[in-house]
Amino acid sequence: MSDDDGRPPSPDPRRGPASDEGVLTRLRTAEEGPLLFVREVLTSALAVLAVGLLLFAVSGVWPPMVAVESGSMEPHMHKGDLVFITGPERFAPDASVEGTAVVTAETGAEVDYRKFGGPGSVIVYDDPGSAGPPIIHRAMFWVDEGENWYDRANPEYMSANNCRELANCPADYAGFITKGDNNPRYDQVSGIADPVRPEWIQGVARVRIPLLGWVRLTLANSMATTTPVAPVSFDSVEPVESVDVMPDDTATDDVTTIEATAADAPTAPLQVEPSELSEPSELSEPSETPMRAGALAA
């Protein structure tokens, strides 16, 4: 009988039963093994990408989500919250400052525009003259260039008796005066930031999702604690002479001395936020620290 009898050739047993199937078909139909794992990973990645693109399309800014890193906006925002933001000019209300989507607390109180438990918009801004991540605080009022804004400010949020005692008064340029809801003073009074220019604004806060920001904060802290630090060479550090803790003429017990050696030398500088260097407040006042907002890609 001829080899060509019209019947399809039998599969070569040396090539395996799945050799004629396409890679995509095997990936789609796999029920176990490495192909199933690859398919699940790709499906999850595509889902995250789709959600991220959708949020970007709505917000007009990337990343569209930020994680709150401190408590200066309590009780309306808490550390670990995830906040959805939109672009600084997107979805601008009628009462917003021209060219932005920001409604100040001063105007919001007049037109009954409230966000996150208070009048006016909460914004995410980044002062290029300050260290650290962006800050998420409320926009209190707008000042024009050269304006003496001391008389317009709430005296409860001030620590000066007149405009001359303020570093930013009269205003060197037009911008927003901002404040954390849990802070006793304006950012521009306590030295947290200069008046916020519109171009410094990264977004306007719209929706708060409690607790989800801890994922980003935990990852950030883990990366920070695992960052290698170059050791200090013992040969390069000279001992410091002993220092008397108490003067001889006032000491009542044996004088204690402290000697700094190479073993005491720190391996990395201590990081201090600018807000911690601002003038001290009364013990009864809440902690005056900026609410930092760490960016988190959706």
XYZ file of C-alpha atoms in Angstrom:
298
model
C 0.000 0.000 0.000
C 1.240 3.455 -0.783
C 2.304 5.678 2.065
C 0.088 8.422 0.602
C -3.381 6.925 1.186
C -5.182 10.164 2.119
C -4.972 9.689 5.871
C -3.208 12.298 8.050
C 0.212 11.244 9.202
C 0.393 9.819 12.678
C 2.180 11.987 15.243
C 5.782 11.287 15.880
C 5.975 9.821 19.410
C 9.448 11.287 19.839
C 8.116 14.864 19.641
C 5.529 14.557 22.420
C 1.716 14.943 22.327
C 1.765 18.704 22.922
C 4.303 19.569 20.265
C 1.661 20.581 17.720
C -0.124 22.967 20.115
C 0.660 26.660 20.081
C 2.324 28.290 23.082
C -0.635 30.576 23.682
C -3.053 27.651 23.592
C -1.026 25.706 26.112
C -0.735 28.794 28.312
C -4.482 29.395 28.169
C -5.505 25.816 28.895
C -2.865 24.868 31.460
C -4.348 23.566 34.703
C -1.131 22.979 36.633
C 2.603 23.475 36.491
C 4.741 26.468 35.491
C 2.402 27.571 32.681
C -0.466 27.994 35.151
C 1.743 30.117 37.412
C 2.870 32.291 34.482
C -0.732 32.763 33.373
C -1.856 33.863 36.844
C 1.014 36.344 37.144
C 0.286 37.836 33.719
C -3.433 38.078 34.490
C -2.762 39.918 37.761
C -0.276 42.277 36.128
C -2.702 43.119 33.328
C -5.494 43.762 35.846
C -3.293 46.154 37.843
C -2.222 47.908 34.647
C -5.842 48.292 33.541
C -6.860 49.790 36.892
C -3.873 52.128 36.815
C -4.699 53.348 33.311
C -8.319 53.905 34.315
C -7.324 55.934 37.375
C -4.875 57.944 35.296
C -7.568 58.675 32.725
C -9.859 59.967 35.471
C -7.298 61.847 37.564
C -5.068 63.225 34.829
C -2.016 62.848 37.075
C 0.472 60.072 37.807
C 0.616 58.524 40.289
C -3.082 59.034 41.088
C -2.783 57.688 44.654
C -0.694 58.920 47.579
C -0.075 57.354 50.986
C -0.314 59.603 54.053
C 2.877 59.473 56.128
C 2.061 61.602 59.210
C -0.807 62.852 61.360
C -1.027 66.614 60.823
C -4.423 66.312 59.085
C -6.081 64.298 61.845
C -8.862 63.591 62.558
C -9.833 63.942 58.885
C -6.877 61.981 57.532
C -4.681 59.467 59.316
C -1.261 57.968 58.769
C -1.622 54.965 56.504
C -4.589 56.325 54.558
C -4.539 56.065 50.772
C -5.763 59.222 49.035
C -6.945 59.502 45.443
C -5.973 62.838 43.860
C -6.774 64.613 40.609
C -4.722 67.078 38.613
C -4.333 70.620 40.003
C -6.560 72.060 37.253
C -8.961 69.119 36.784
C -12.657 69.291 37.746
C -12.376 72.918 38.884
C -15.410 74.162 40.869
C -16.836 77.604 40.176
C -15.457 78.883 43.476
C -11.878 77.757 42.796
C -8.917 80.100 42.401
C -8.509 81.031 38.746
C -6.271 78.622 36.873
C -6.571 75.917 39.515
C -9.122 73.458 40.911
C -8.435 74.649 44.461
C -11.131 76.225 46.625
C -9.619 77.967 49.639
C -11.044 77.457 53.115
C -11.840 81.180 53.216
C -14.009 80.915 50.089
C -15.313 77.466 50.970
C -16.804 78.775 54.209
C -18.732 81.386 52.218
C -20.102 79.060 49.517
C -20.417 75.929 51.691
C -17.768 73.939 49.836
C -16.382 71.300 52.199
C -13.869 68.483 51.798
C -12.543 66.062 54.400
C -14.371 67.573 57.338
C -13.578 71.225 56.686
C -14.149 74.103 54.240
C -11.982 74.304 51.152
C -9.721 71.905 49.264
C -6.960 69.676 50.572
C -3.956 69.774 48.252
C -0.728 67.835 47.744
C 2.159 70.222 47.160
C 5.929 70.019 46.972
C 7.946 73.082 47.992
C 11.256 72.781 46.105
C 12.963 74.665 48.922
C 12.014 72.070 51.552
C 13.399 68.593 52.043
C 11.273 65.479 52.244
C 8.305 64.137 50.301
C 5.273 66.214 49.242
C 2.902 67.618 51.904
C -0.870 67.170 52.009
C -2.517 70.140 53.798
C -5.571 72.365 53.419
C -5.452 75.531 51.303
C -6.566 78.277 53.708
C -6.559 81.436 51.569
C -4.916 83.052 48.554
C -2.517 85.992 48.800
C -1.445 88.339 46.042
C 2.110 89.490 45.441
C 3.084 92.198 47.912
C -0.032 91.679 50.053
C 0.061 92.205 53.806
C -1.873 89.060 54.668
C -1.354 89.318 58.424
C -4.645 91.181 58.895
C -6.577 88.504 56.964
C -5.131 85.589 58.875
C -6.753 83.903 61.856
C -4.820 85.146 64.921
C -5.184 81.693 66.516
C -2.883 80.279 63.830
C -0.219 82.972 64.154
C 2.870 83.432 66.328
C 3.644 87.036 65.391
C 2.294 90.436 66.404
C 2.516 92.078 62.985
C 3.467 91.492 59.365
C 7.084 92.521 59.916
C 7.638 89.569 62.236
C 6.670 87.071 59.515
C 9.194 85.758 56.998
C 6.641 85.728 54.166
C 4.818 89.010 54.816
C 4.276 91.002 52.690
C 4.084 88.147 50.212
C 7.001 87.995 47.785
C 4.702 86.409 45.190
C 1.124 85.180 44.803
C 0.255 81.817 46.304
C -1.704 79.778 48.840
C -1.400 79.970 52.612
C -1.773 76.382 53.866
C -2.225 74.552 57.157
C -2.588 71.041 58.517
C -5.921 70.569 60.297
C -4.079 69.201 63.344
C -1.338 71.863 63.345
C -1.578 74.984 65.527
C -0.137 77.387 62.938
C -0.031 78.074 59.224
C 2.731 76.337 57.285
C 4.074 79.743 56.265
C 4.259 80.856 59.918
C 5.933 77.766 61.329
C 8.485 77.534 58.502
C 7.162 74.322 56.939
C 6.805 75.977 53.527
C 6.738 79.285 51.702
C 3.463 80.462 50.134
C 2.493 77.642 47.787
C 2.734 78.559 44.133
C 0.120 76.925 41.856
C 2.868 75.099 39.952
C 3.958 73.375 43.176
C 0.594 71.659 43.516
C 0.723 68.022 42.421
C -2.946 67.243 42.964
C -6.190 67.922 44.800
C -7.359 65.263 47.282
C -10.721 63.702 46.370
C -11.225 60.351 48.120
C -9.673 58.807 51.228
C -9.320 55.030 51.612
C -8.380 54.114 55.210
C -5.427 51.823 55.959
C -4.485 50.845 52.389
C -1.541 53.239 52.403
C 0.218 51.077 54.976
C 1.243 48.735 52.147
C 3.330 51.444 50.549
C 4.664 52.741 53.889
C 5.698 49.253 54.970
C 7.552 48.653 51.706
C 9.261 52.039 51.961
C 10.375 51.371 55.537
C 11.644 47.930 54.601
C 13.738 49.355 51.779
C 15.099 52.072 54.078
C 16.170 49.622 56.783
C 17.891 47.313 54.307
C 19.897 50.051 52.567
C 23.587 49.273 53.063
C 25.663 51.894 54.877
C 29.392 52.221 54.327
C 31.268 51.453 57.571
C 33.525 54.021 59.189
C 37.181 53.081 59.288
C 38.531 52.917 62.826
C 41.848 54.274 61.619
C 40.186 57.440 60.308
C 38.514 58.378 63.606
C 40.509 59.923 66.412
C 39.392 59.682 70.057
C 37.794 62.787 71.570
C 39.161 64.124 74.829
C 37.206 63.415 78.007
C 34.440 65.892 78.783
C 33.332 66.753 82.300
C 29.603 66.327 82.762
C 29.543 68.635 85.827
C 31.806 71.591 86.676
C 34.301 70.929 89.419
C 33.020 73.717 91.631
C 29.429 72.415 91.657
C 29.995 68.680 91.662
C 28.723 66.818 94.692
C 29.791 63.330 93.621
C 32.626 61.882 91.630
C 32.894 63.587 88.241
C 31.781 61.361 85.368
C 33.670 61.499 82.109
C 32.638 60.386 78.661
C 35.076 59.423 75.942
C 34.009 59.070 72.326
C 35.909 56.397 70.425
C 35.747 54.962 66.960
C 33.227 52.366 68.145
C 30.829 55.200 69.032
C 31.050 56.818 65.602
C 27.697 56.740 63.782
C 27.536 55.134 60.369
C 24.920 57.504 58.954
C 23.759 61.068 59.745
C 20.566 61.610 61.705
C 17.783 62.872 59.476
C 15.804 65.814 60.904
C 12.743 67.216 59.133
C 12.566 70.991 58.689
C 9.345 71.135 60.693
C 11.194 69.848 63.760
C 13.420 72.925 63.662
C 10.545 75.383 63.838
C 10.009 77.398 66.985
C 8.630 75.384 69.908
C 4.967 75.575 70.833
C 3.262 75.241 74.195
C 3.059 71.766 75.649
C -0.714 71.851 75.345
C -0.580 72.490 71.580
C -0.705 69.589 69.100
C 2.428 68.503 67.313
C 3.223 70.817 64.417
C 4.530 68.563 61.692
C 3.666 68.447 58.012
C 1.550 65.586 56.787
C 3.761 63.966 54.230
C 2.276 62.212 51.234
C 4.296 59.464 49.639
C 3.436 58.769 46.038
C 2.030 55.317 45.269
C 1.435 54.067 41.755
C -1.876 52.314 41.298
